[in-house]
CSV table of C-alpha atoms in Angstrom, one decimal:
chain,number,residue,atom,x,y,z
A,1,UNK,CA,8.6,27.9,84.6
A,2,UNK,CA,8.4,28.8,87.2
A,3,UNK,CA,5.5,31.0,88.9
A,4,UNK,CA,7.8,34.0,89.1
A,5,UNK,CA,8.7,34.3,85.6
A,6,UNK,CA,4.6,33.7,84.6
A,7,UNK,CA,4.1,36.2,86.7
A,8,UNK,CA,6.4,39.0,84.9
A,9,UNK,CA,5.6,37.6,81.8
A,10,UNK,CA,1.8,38.3,82.3
A,11,UNK,CA,3.1,42.0,83.9
A,12,UNK,CA,4.8,43.2,80.8
A,13,UNK,CA,2.1,41.6,78.5
A,14,UNK,CA,0.2,43.8,80.3
A,15,UNK,CA,1.8,46.6,80.4
A,16,UNK,CA,2.2,45.9,76.4
A,17,UNK,CA,-1.4,45.6,75.9
A,18,UNK,CA,-2.3,48.2,78.2
A,19,UNK,CA,0.2,51.2,76.2
A,20,UNK,CA,-1.7,49.5,73.1
A,21,UNK,CA,-5.1,49.5,74.1
A,22,UNK,CA,-4.8,53.0,75.1
A,23,UNK,CA,-2.8,54.9,71.9
A,24,UNK,CA,-6.5,52.9,70.1
A,25,UNK,CA,-8.5,55.1,72.2
A,26,UNK,CA,-6.9,58.3,70.9
A,27,UNK,CA,-6.9,57.5,67.4
A,28,UNK,CA,-7.8,61.1,66.7
A,29,UNK,CA,-4.5,62.0,67.7
A,30,UNK,CA,-3.2,59.6,65.6
A,31,UNK,CA,-5.0,60.6,63.4
A,32,UNK,CA,-4.4,64.3,63.1
A,33,UNK,CA,-0.4,63.8,63.2
A,34,UNK,CA,-0.8,61.5,60.4
A,35,UNK,CA,-2.2,64.1,58.2
A,36,UNK,CA,-0.4,66.8,58.8
A,37,UNK,CA,2.6,65.0,58.0
A,38,UNK,CA,0.7,64.5,54.4
A,39,UNK,CA,-0.1,67.9,54.5
A,40,UNK,CA,3.3,69.3,55.5
A,41,UNK,CA,5.3,67.3,52.9
A,42,UNK,CA,2.4,68.8,49.9
A,43,UNK,CA,1.6,72.3,50.5
A,44,UNK,CA,1.7,75.1,48.4
A,45,UNK,CA,1.5,72.9,45.9
A,46,UNK,CA,-1.1,72.8,43.4
A,47,UNK,CA,-2.0,68.7,43.2
A,48,UNK,CA,-0.7,68.5,46.2
A,49,UNK,CA,-1.0,64.5,47.7
A,50,UNK,CA,-2.0,63.7,43.9
A,51,UNK,CA,1.8,63.5,43.0
A,52,UNK,CA,2.2,60.8,45.0
A,53,UNK,CA,-0.8,58.7,42.6
A,54,UNK,CA,0.7,60.8,39.3
A,55,UNK,CA,4.0,59.2,40.6
A,56,UNK,CA,3.6,56.0,41.3
A,57,UNK,CA,2.0,55.8,37.7
A,58,UNK,CA,5.0,56.9,36.0
A,59,UNK,CA,6.6,54.1,37.3
A,60,UNK,CA,3.9,51.1,36.9
A,61,UNK,CA,4.2,52.5,33.2
A,62,UNK,CA,8.2,52.4,33.1
A,63,UNK,CA,8.7,49.3,34.9
A,64,UNK,CA,5.4,48.0,33.0
A,65,UNK,CA,7.2,48.9,29.9
A,66,UNK,CA,10.9,47.3,30.6
A,67,UNK,CA,10.2,43.8,32.3
A,68,UNK,CA,6.4,43.1,30.2
A,69,UNK,CA,8.4,43.0,27.2
A,70,UNK,CA,11.5,41.4,28.8
A,71,UNK,CA,9.5,38.6,30.5
A,72,UNK,CA,7.2,38.4,27.2
A,73,UNK,CA,4.2,38.5,29.4
A,74,UNK,CA,1.4,40.0,27.7
A,75,UNK,CA,0.7,43.6,29.0
A,76,UNK,CA,-2.9,42.6,29.0
A,77,UNK,CA,-1.8,40.4,32.6
A,78,UNK,CA,1.1,41.7,33.5
A,79,UNK,CA,0.2,45.2,34.0
A,80,UNK,CA,-2.8,44.6,36.3
A,81,UNK,CA,-0.7,42.6,38.7
A,82,UNK,CA,2.7,44.6,38.5
A,83,UNK,CA,-0.1,47.9,39.5
A,84,UNK,CA,-1.2,46.1,42.9
A,85,UNK,CA,1.9,44.8,43.4
A,86,UNK,CA,3.6,47.6,43.4
A,87,UNK,CA,1.4,49.5,44.9
A,88,UNK,CA,1.7,47.0,48.2
A,89,UNK,CA,4.8,47.0,48.5
A,90,UNK,CA,5.7,50.8,48.3
A,91,UNK,CA,2.8,50.4,51.8
A,92,UNK,CA,5.1,47.4,53.1
A,93,UNK,CA,8.3,49.7,52.9
A,94,UNK,CA,6.8,52.5,53.8
A,95,UNK,CA,5.7,51.6,57.1
A,96,UNK,CA,8.2,49.1,58.2
A,97,UNK,CA,10.9,51.5,56.7
A,98,UNK,CA,9.0,54.6,58.4
A,99,UNK,CA,8.1,52.8,61.1
A,100,UNK,CA,11.6,52.1,62.1
A,101,UNK,CA,11.8,56.0,62.8
A,102,UNK,CA,8.7,56.8,64.6
A,103,UNK,CA,10.6,57.0,68.1
A,104,UNK,CA,13.4,58.7,66.9
A,105,UNK,CA,11.0,61.4,64.9
A,106,UNK,CA,8.3,61.9,67.3
A,107,UNK,CA,11.5,62.5,70.0
A,108,UNK,CA,10.0,66.2,70.8
A,109,UNK,CA,7.0,64.6,71.9
A,110,UNK,CA,7.9,61.8,73.6
A,111,UNK,CA,9.9,64.3,75.6
A,112,UNK,CA,7.8,66.8,76.1
A,113,UNK,CA,4.2,64.9,77.0
A,114,UNK,CA,3.8,61.6,78.6
A,115,UNK,CA,0.9,59.3,75.8
A,116,UNK,CA,1.0,55.8,75.3
A,117,UNK,CA,3.9,55.3,72.9
A,118,UNK,CA,1.7,52.6,70.5
A,119,UNK,CA,0.5,56.3,68.7
A,120,UNK,CA,3.4,57.5,66.7
A,121,UNK,CA,3.1,53.8,65.2
A,122,UNK,CA,-0.5,54.8,65.0
A,123,UNK,CA,0.5,57.6,62.9
A,124,UNK,CA,3.6,56.2,61.0
A,125,UNK,CA,0.8,53.5,59.6
A,126,UNK,CA,-1.8,56.0,59.1
A,127,UNK,CA,0.1,58.0,57.1
A,128,UNK,CA,0.7,55.4,54.6
A,129,UNK,CA,-2.7,53.8,54.2
A,130,UNK,CA,-3.5,57.6,52.8
A,131,UNK,CA,-1.1,57.2,50.8
A,132,UNK,CA,-1.8,53.3,49.6
A,133,UNK,CA,-6.0,55.3,49.4
A,134,UNK,CA,-3.9,57.9,46.8
A,135,UNK,CA,-2.0,55.1,44.3
A,136,UNK,CA,-4.4,52.5,44.5
A,137,UNK,CA,-6.9,54.9,42.3
A,138,UNK,CA,-4.5,54.2,39.2
A,139,UNK,CA,-5.6,50.5,39.5
A,140,UNK,CA,-9.3,51.0,38.1
A,141,UNK,CA,-7.7,52.9,35.7
A,142,UNK,CA,-5.2,50.1,34.1
A,143,UNK,CA,-8.3,48.2,34.7
A,144,UNK,CA,-10.3,50.0,32.2
A,145,UNK,CA,-7.4,51.0,29.3
A,146,UNK,CA,-7.3,47.3,28.8
A,147,UNK,CA,-11.3,47.0,29.4
A,148,UNK,CA,-10.5,44.7,32.4
A,149,UNK,CA,-13.6,43.8,34.9
A,150,UNK,CA,-13.7,44.4,38.3
A,151,UNK,CA,-13.9,40.6,39.6
A,152,UNK,CA,-16.6,39.5,43.1
A,153,UNK,CA,-13.7,38.2,44.8
A,154,UNK,CA,-12.4,42.1,45.0
A,155,UNK,CA,-13.7,41.8,48.2
A,156,UNK,CA,-11.7,39.6,50.3
A,157,UNK,CA,-9.0,41.9,49.1
A,158,UNK,CA,-10.3,43.6,51.9
A,159,UNK,CA,-10.3,41.1,54.5
A,160,UNK,CA,-6.4,41.1,52.6
A,161,UNK,CA,-5.8,44.1,53.5
A,162,UNK,CA,-6.7,44.3,57.1
A,163,UNK,CA,-5.2,41.4,58.2
A,164,UNK,CA,-1.5,42.6,55.8
A,165,UNK,CA,-2.4,45.8,58.2
A,166,UNK,CA,-1.8,44.1,61.7
A,167,UNK,CA,1.4,42.5,60.0
A,168,UNK,CA,3.1,45.2,59.8
A,169,UNK,CA,1.9,47.3,63.0
A,170,UNK,CA,3.9,44.5,65.2
A,171,UNK,CA,6.8,45.1,62.6
A,172,UNK,CA,7.0,48.3,63.0
A,173,UNK,CA,6.5,48.0,66.0
A,174,UNK,CA,8.6,45.9,67.2
A,175,UNK,CA,11.4,47.7,64.7
A,176,UNK,CA,10.4,51.1,65.9
A,177,UNK,CA,11.9,49.8,69.6
A,178,UNK,CA,15.2,48.1,68.2
A,179,UNK,CA,15.8,51.1,66.0
A,180,UNK,CA,15.0,53.7,69.0
A,181,UNK,CA,18.3,51.4,71.0
A,182,UNK,CA,19.9,51.0,67.5
A,183,UNK,CA,20.1,53.8,65.6
A,184,UNK,CA,22.2,50.5,63.0
A,185,UNK,CA,19.2,48.7,62.1
A,186,UNK,CA,17.4,51.0,59.9
A,187,UNK,CA,19.8,51.1,57.5
A,188,UNK,CA,20.2,47.6,57.6
A,189,UNK,CA,15.8,46.8,57.2
A,190,UNK,CA,15.7,49.2,54.2
A,191,UNK,CA,18.7,47.1,52.9
A,192,UNK,CA,17.3,43.6,52.9
A,193,UNK,CA,13.8,45.3,52.0
A,194,UNK,CA,15.7,46.1,48.7
A,195,UNK,CA,16.6,42.9,48.3
A,196,UNK,CA,13.1,40.9,49.0
A,197,UNK,CA,11.8,43.2,46.7
A,198,UNK,CA,13.3,41.0,43.9
A,199,UNK,CA,13.3,38.4,45.9
A,200,UNK,CA,9.0,38.3,46.1
A,201,UNK,CA,7.1,38.2,42.4
A,202,UNK,CA,5.3,41.8,42.4
A,203,UNK,CA,8.1,42.8,38.9
A,204,UNK,CA,7.7,39.6,38.0
A,205,UNK,CA,4.8,37.2,37.9
A,206,UNK,CA,5.1,33.4,40.0
A,207,UNK,CA,4.8,31.2,37.2
A,208,UNK,CA,7.4,31.7,35.6
A,209,UNK,CA,10.1,30.4,38.3
A,210,UNK,CA,11.1,27.1,37.7
A,211,UNK,CA,9.6,23.8,40.5
A,212,UNK,CA,11.8,23.4,43.4
A,213,UNK,CA,13.1,27.8,43.8
A,214,UNK,CA,9.5,28.6,43.5
A,215,UNK,CA,9.3,26.4,46.6
A,216,UNK,CA,11.9,28.4,48.4
A,217,UNK,CA,11.1,32.1,47.1
A,218,UNK,CA,7.5,31.1,47.1
A,219,UNK,CA,6.4,29.4,49.8
A,220,UNK,CA,8.8,30.6,52.2
A,221,UNK,CA,8.2,34.4,52.0
A,222,UNK,CA,5.7,35.8,54.1
A,223,UNK,CA,6.0,39.0,52.2
A,224,UNK,CA,5.1,36.7,48.8
A,225,UNK,CA,1.9,35.7,51.1
A,226,UNK,CA,1.3,39.4,52.5
A,227,UNK,CA,1.3,40.8,49.3
A,228,UNK,CA,-1.0,37.7,48.0
A,229,UNK,CA,-3.9,38.3,50.2
A,230,UNK,CA,-4.6,41.4,48.9
A,231,UNK,CA,-3.9,40.8,45.3
A,232,UNK,CA,-4.7,37.7,43.7
A,233,UNK,CA,-8.6,38.8,45.5
A,234,UNK,CA,-8.3,41.9,42.9
A,235,UNK,CA,-7.4,39.7,40.1
A,236,UNK,CA,-9.7,37.8,40.7
A,237,UNK,CA,-8.0,34.2,41.9
A,238,UNK,CA,-8.7,33.2,45.2
A,239,UNK,CA,-5.0,33.1,47.3
A,240,UNK,CA,-4.1,29.8,48.6
A,241,UNK,CA,-5.2,28.4,52.1
A,242,UNK,CA,-2.0,27.9,52.9
A,243,UNK,CA,-1.1,32.0,52.6
A,244,UNK,CA,-4.4,33.0,54.6
A,245,UNK,CA,-2.6,30.8,57.0
A,246,UNK,CA,0.7,31.7,56.7
A,247,UNK,CA,-0.9,35.8,57.4
A,248,UNK,CA,-2.8,34.9,59.7
A,249,UNK,CA,0.0,33.0,61.9
A,250,UNK,CA,2.4,35.6,61.4
A,251,UNK,CA,0.0,37.8,63.1
A,252,UNK,CA,-0.8,36.5,65.7
A,253,UNK,CA,2.5,35.4,66.7
A,254,UNK,CA,4.3,38.3,65.5
A,255,UNK,CA,1.9,40.4,68.0
A,256,UNK,CA,2.3,38.4,71.0
A,257,UNK,CA,6.0,38.5,71.3
A,258,UNK,CA,5.6,42.0,70.0
A,259,UNK,CA,3.2,43.5,73.0
A,260,UNK,CA,5.8,41.0,75.2
A,261,UNK,CA,8.7,42.9,74.0
A,262,UNK,CA,7.0,46.0,73.6
A,263,UNK,CA,5.6,46.1,77.1
A,264,UNK,CA,9.9,44.8,78.1
A,265,UNK,CA,10.9,48.0,76.8
A,266,UNK,CA,8.4,50.5,76.4
A,267,UNK,CA,9.2,52.9,79.3
A,268,UNK,CA,12.6,53.1,78.3
A,269,UNK,CA,12.1,54.6,74.9
A,270,UNK,CA,12.2,58.0,76.2
A,271,UNK,CA,15.9,57.2,77.9
A,272,UNK,CA,16.9,56.0,74.6
A,273,UNK,CA,15.9,59.1,73.0
B,1,UNK,CA,-8.3,64.2,96.2
B,2,UNK,CA,-5.0,65.2,93.9
B,3,UNK,CA,-2.1,63.5,95.1
B,4,UNK,CA,1.8,62.6,94.6
B,5,UNK,CA,3.3,61.0,96.6
B,6,UNK,CA,7.1,59.6,95.4
B,7,UNK,CA,9.2,57.5,96.8
B,8,UNK,CA,13.1,56.9,97.2
B,9,UNK,CA,13.3,57.6,92.9
B,10,UNK,CA,16.4,57.5,90.9
B,11,UNK,CA,16.3,58.3,87.0
B,12,UNK,CA,20.2,57.0,85.3
B,13,UNK,CA,20.4,58.0,81.9
B,14,UNK,CA,22.3,55.8,79.5
B,15,UNK,CA,24.9,57.4,77.2
B,16,UNK,CA,25.8,54.9,74.5
B,17,UNK,CA,27.7,57.2,72.0
B,18,UNK,CA,30.6,57.8,74.5
B,19,UNK,CA,32.8,56.1,76.0
B,20,UNK,CA,34.9,58.5,78.1
B,21,UNK,CA,35.6,56.0,81.0
B,22,UNK,CA,38.6,57.1,81.9
B,23,UNK,CA,37.2,61.0,82.2
B,24,UNK,CA,34.6,59.9,84.2
B,25,UNK,CA,36.3,60.8,87.3
B,26,UNK,CA,37.2,64.1,86.3
B,27,UNK,CA,33.9,64.3,85.6
B,28,UNK,CA,31.9,63.5,87.9
B,29,UNK,CA,34.0,66.8,90.0
B,30,UNK,CA,32.3,69.2,87.7
B,31,UNK,CA,30.2,71.8,89.6
B,32,UNK,CA,26.7,71.0,87.5
B,33,UNK,CA,24.9,68.5,85.7
B,34,UNK,CA,23.6,65.3,87.3
B,35,UNK,CA,26.1,62.3,88.8
B,36,UNK,CA,27.7,60.6,85.9
B,37,UNK,CA,28.8,57.2,86.5
B,38,UNK,CA,28.9,53.9,85.2
B,39,UNK,CA,25.6,50.9,85.0
B,40,UNK,CA,26.3,47.4,86.6
B,41,UNK,CA,27.5,46.7,82.6
B,42,UNK,CA,29.8,49.2,82.5
B,43,UNK,CA,28.0,51.2,80.9
B,44,UNK,CA,28.2,55.2,81.2
B,45,UNK,CA,25.4,56.1,82.9
B,46,UNK,CA,23.9,60.1,83.9
B,47,UNK,CA,22.7,60.3,87.5
B,48,UNK,CA,19.7,62.9,86.9
B,49,UNK,CA,18.1,61.9,90.1
B,50,UNK,CA,19.2,60.3,93.5
B,51,UNK,CA,17.3,58.6,95.6
B,52,UNK,CA,14.3,61.9,95.3
B,53,UNK,CA,11.9,61.1,98.2
B,54,UNK,CA,8.9,63.9,98.2
B,55,UNK,CA,5.0,63.6,99.6
B,56,UNK,CA,2.5,66.4,97.6
B,57,UNK,CA,-0.7,67.0,98.9
B,58,UNK,CA,-3.8,69.7,98.0
B,59,UNK,CA,-3.5,73.2,98.2
B,60,UNK,CA,0.9,72.4,97.4
B,61,UNK,CA,2.6,75.8,95.5
B,62,UNK,CA,6.0,74.6,95.2
B,63,UNK,CA,9.1,76.3,93.6
B,64,UNK,CA,11.7,73.9,92.5
B,65,UNK,CA,15.2,75.1,92.4
B,66,UNK,CA,19.0,74.4,91.7
B,67,UNK,CA,21.4,75.4,89.6
B,68,UNK,CA,21.1,74.5,85.9
B,69,UNK,CA,21.5,69.9,85.4
B,70,UNK,CA,20.1,70.4,89.2
B,71,UNK,CA,17.5,67.3,87.5
B,72,UNK,CA,15.0,70.6,87.7
B,73,UNK,CA,12.7,69.6,84.1
B,74,UNK,CA,14.3,65.8,85.0
B,75,UNK,CA,11.9,65.8,87.7
B,76,UNK,CA,8.8,67.6,86.0
B,77,UNK,CA,10.0,64.9,83.3
B,78,UNK,CA,9.7,62.2,86.0
B,79,UNK,CA,6.0,63.6,87.4
B,80,UNK,CA,5.0,63.8,83.9
B,81,UNK,CA,5.2,60.5,83.4
B,82,UNK,CA,7.5,60.5,80.8
B,83,UNK,CA,10.8,59.1,82.2
B,84,UNK,CA,10.0,55.9,84.1
B,85,UNK,CA,12.0,56.3,87.0
B,86,UNK,CA,14.6,53.1,87.0
B,87,UNK,CA,14.6,52.9,90.8
B,88,UNK,CA,11.8,53.6,93.8
B,89,UNK,CA,7.8,54.6,92.6
B,90,UNK,CA,6.0,57.2,91.7
B,91,UNK,CA,1.8,57.1,93.0
B,92,UNK,CA,-0.2,59.9,91.2
B,93,UNK,CA,-3.8,60.9,91.5
B,94,UNK,CA,-5.2,64.0,89.2
B,95,UNK,CA,-5.0,64.9,85.6
B,96,UNK,CA,-1.6,66.3,85.1
B,97,UNK,CA,-0.8,69.4,82.3
B,98,UNK,CA,2.2,70.4,81.5
B,99,UNK,CA,2.9,74.0,80.5
B,100,UNK,CA,7.0,73.6,79.7
B,101,UNK,CA,6.4,73.9,76.0
B,102,UNK,CA,3.9,75.3,74.9
B,103,UNK,CA,4.5,75.4,70.7
B,104,UNK,CA,5.1,71.9,70.6
B,105,UNK,CA,3.9,70.9,67.8
B,106,UNK,CA,2.8,73.4,65.5
B,107,UNK,CA,3.5,73.6,62.3
B,108,UNK,CA,4.1,77.4,60.5
B,109,UNK,CA,3.1,76.1,57.1
B,110,UNK,CA,-0.1,75.6,58.4
B,111,UNK,CA,-2.6,78.1,59.4
B,112,UNK,CA,-3.9,79.5,62.9
B,113,UNK,CA,-7.0,77.7,62.6
B,114,UNK,CA,-5.4,74.3,61.7
B,115,UNK,CA,-2.7,75.1,64.2
B,116,UNK,CA,-5.8,75.1,66.8
B,117,UNK,CA,-6.2,71.6,65.9
B,118,UNK,CA,-3.5,70.5,65.8
B,119,UNK,CA,-2.7,71.7,69.4
B,120,UNK,CA,-5.2,71.4,70.4
B,121,UNK,CA,-4.9,67.4,69.4
B,122,UNK,CA,-2.0,67.1,70.9
B,123,UNK,CA,-3.2,68.2,74.1
B,124,UNK,CA,-6.2,65.7,74.9
B,125,UNK,CA,-9.3,67.8,73.0
B,126,UNK,CA,-11.6,66.8,71.1
B,127,UNK,CA,-11.8,68.4,67.4
B,128,UNK,CA,-15.4,69.1,68.1
B,129,UNK,CA,-14.7,70.9,71.2
B,130,UNK,CA,-11.9,72.8,70.3
B,131,UNK,CA,-14.8,73.9,67.1
B,132,UNK,CA,-16.8,75.7,69.8
B,133,UNK,CA,-13.7,77.1,71.4
B,134,UNK,CA,-11.7,78.5,68.6
B,135,UNK,CA,-13.9,81.8,68.7
B,136,UNK,CA,-12.8,82.2,73.1
B,137,UNK,CA,-9.2,81.3,71.6
B,138,UNK,CA,-8.9,84.5,68.6
B,139,UNK,CA,-10.7,86.6,71.2
B,140,UNK,CA,-8.5,86.2,73.7
B,141,UNK,CA,-4.9,85.4,71.7
B,142,UNK,CA,-6.5,89.1,69.8
B,143,UNK,CA,-5.1,87.4,66.1
B,144,UNK,CA,-8.8,88.6,64.2
B,145,UNK,CA,-8.2,87.5,61.1
B,146,UNK,CA,-5.2,86.1,61.1
B,147,UNK,CA,-5.9,83.2,62.3
B,148,UNK,CA,-6.7,82.5,58.9
B,149,UNK,CA,-3.1,82.8,57.8
B,150,UNK,CA,-0.4,80.5,57.8
B,151,UNK,CA,1.8,80.2,61.3
B,152,UNK,CA,4.6,81.4,59.3
B,153,UNK,CA,3.3,84.7,59.0
B,154,UNK,CA,3.3,85.5,62.6
B,155,UNK,CA,5.9,87.5,64.6
B,156,UNK,CA,7.2,85.1,67.7
B,157,UNK,CA,4.8,87.3,70.5
B,158,UNK,CA,1.7,86.4,68.2
B,159,UNK,CA,2.3,82.8,67.6
B,160,UNK,CA,3.4,82.9,71.6
B,161,UNK,CA,0.1,84.7,71.7
B,162,UNK,CA,-2.3,81.7,70.2
B,163,UNK,CA,-0.1,79.2,72.3
B,164,UNK,CA,-0.8,80.3,74.9
B,165,UNK,CA,-4.0,81.5,74.4
B,166,UNK,CA,-5.3,77.0,73.5
B,167,UNK,CA,-2.9,76.0,76.3
B,168,UNK,CA,-5.4,77.5,79.2
B,169,UNK,CA,-8.8,77.1,77.8
B,170,UNK,CA,-9.0,74.1,80.4
B,171,UNK,CA,-8.4,74.4,84.3
B,172,UNK,CA,-5.2,71.5,85.0
B,173,UNK,CA,-5.1,69.4,88.2
B,174,UNK,CA,-1.5,68.8,88.6
B,175,UNK,CA,0.1,72.1,86.9
B,176,UNK,CA,3.7,71.5,85.9
B,177,UNK,CA,5.8,74.7,84.6
B,178,UNK,CA,9.1,75.4,83.7
B,179,UNK,CA,9.6,79.5,84.8
B,180,UNK,CA,6.8,81.9,84.5
B,181,UNK,CA,5.2,82.4,81.6
B,182,UNK,CA,5.8,86.0,80.0
B,183,UNK,CA,4.2,85.9,76.4
B,184,UNK,CA,3.8,89.0,74.2
B,185,UNK,CA,3.6,92.6,74.4
B,186,UNK,CA,2.3,95.3,77.6
B,187,UNK,CA,-1.3,95.1,77.4
B,188,UNK,CA,-1.7,90.8,76.4
B,189,UNK,CA,1.6,90.2,79.1
B,190,UNK,CA,-1.4,92.1,81.6
B,191,UNK,CA,-4.0,89.7,80.7
B,192,UNK,CA,-1.4,86.3,80.2
B,193,UNK,CA,-0.2,87.0,83.9
B,194,UNK,CA,-3.9,87.2,85.1
B,195,UNK,CA,-5.0,84.2,83.3
B,196,UNK,CA,-1.8,82.4,84.2
B,197,UNK,CA,-2.5,83.7,88.4
B,198,UNK,CA,-6.5,82.5,88.3
B,199,UNK,CA,-5.0,79.3,86.4
B,200,UNK,CA,-2.6,78.6,88.9
B,201,UNK,CA,-5.1,80.2,92.0
B,202,UNK,CA,-7.4,77.6,91.1
B,203,UNK,CA,-5.4,74.0,90.3
B,204,UNK,CA,-4.6,72.0,93.1
B,205,UNK,CA,-0.8,71.3,92.8
B,206,UNK,CA,1.6,73.2,90.7
B,207,UNK,CA,5.8,72.5,90.1
B,208,UNK,CA,7.5,75.0,89.2
B,209,UNK,CA,10.8,75.3,87.7
B,210,UNK,CA,12.6,78.5,89.2
B,211,UNK,CA,15.8,80.6,88.5
B,212,UNK,CA,14.3,82.9,90.8
B,213,UNK,CA,13.6,84.1,94.3
B,214,UNK,CA,11.2,86.6,93.7
B,215,UNK,CA,8.7,84.0,91.8
B,216,UNK,CA,9.6,81.6,95.2
B,217,UNK,CA,8.2,83.6,97.5
B,218,UNK,CA,5.4,84.9,95.7
B,219,UNK,CA,3.3,82.4,94.5
B,220,UNK,CA,4.6,79.3,96.3
B,221,UNK,CA,4.5,77.5,99.2
B,222,UNK,CA,6.9,75.0,98.9
B,223,UNK,CA,10.5,75.0,97.9
B,224,UNK,CA,13.0,71.8,96.4
B,225,UNK,CA,16.5,72.5,96.6
B,226,UNK,CA,17.7,70.3,94.4
B,227,UNK,CA,21.0,69.4,93.7
B,228,UNK,CA,23.3,67.3,91.2
B,229,UNK,CA,20.1,65.5,91.3
B,230,UNK,CA,19.4,65.0,94.9
B,231,UNK,CA,16.9,67.0,97.6
B,232,UNK,CA,18.9,69.1,100.1
B,233,UNK,CA,15.8,70.8,101.3
B,234,UNK,CA,12.6,70.8,101.5
């Protein structure tokens, strides 16, 4: 690589990094806007955001009934698995699909005030994290119903959640930039996510797979690892070293590429809107 | 020492949803708007600013004039940092405050108080500081108990009064405006006018886009005339 190329790469890396750093410094604004989004959605409803919890609970109940019977798995084992998996999947899909629209939805703000643009992605992540917090309340309830204990391994799920969010943030940022330029990508993303939902063990348990298929659907599926690092500790087992490794490498490589990409195209976002 | 230095700035807007290249020549003769053309990749672009060189220093009160689509708003947005120029460079010393869209981000369902926090956060004020200023804001806006009501129950004038009271909380260094702000009924208008005048007086650089020659005459000491993206005379 020539010196010129290196200088260029360093320059765009710095531009990307500076914006992201500046956005974190204004976390308060991202927080206010994210909360505002949720408030707006449930304004004047008496239960407010707890509608999120209720509709998630109903969905889990229905799916649990159908698929638990279909796969002939004992409810005591299947329902906790489904609950955590589905809630995590909801977090993943909403962050990614809303991340696609992160910049386009904030068009009015972007065109009026000069802010670190990563704020708009932080807003999406924060908003969905709040929704996640409403949903995860269901899990202890499920444990209570089946008289299951909360295992001590659960503390590792916090670490898993951080790693998951790190990964989702770079994905949302990358998609956000791409989707601002190419307006067809959101459709493609939501379509692919729908496919991934069935390919990833969320409504079916991994041990149901024949050995060969498992290699592809589990080991080669990043979403499996991303869910596993939060779900497994909550269910009482530790995720494999391989899962931790995949998520760690994915976060590191993903962020490096995204920062470069973002640094290169950040200043174009306002023009593309 | 506040200072703005623009060196040979050009701004192009890429247009992705028209392929009207055959119309290009005809459109280039349009009397309003920027220059249309295409870039190296053959994409349709609108050149909103062309080779703008400007140097503004402390004490400058600049009136930016020109017909619709001459590039006034684009120039303001380049200065505020929203658009990074495609060519040329810009250096700015000093904090910029834009009073172009004062009600940006306000939510009709939220109460006046909530809107103060919302608008305040967008303007970069922290919560604690805003809490200490709520009394001042409500007093100045003259909204009384309405401040606890949802914004949608306000008349347009009342909404503007609230927005104005939040926007003028701090003294800006470099102030960007799109036309002189007139807010509310006769009484409030006078009060707002006074406050705005004070702020404008104390700001170190003012840049105001306007169609009013009287305004330029009364408050500006420099005029920039834009025509189809180029500076005609200073």
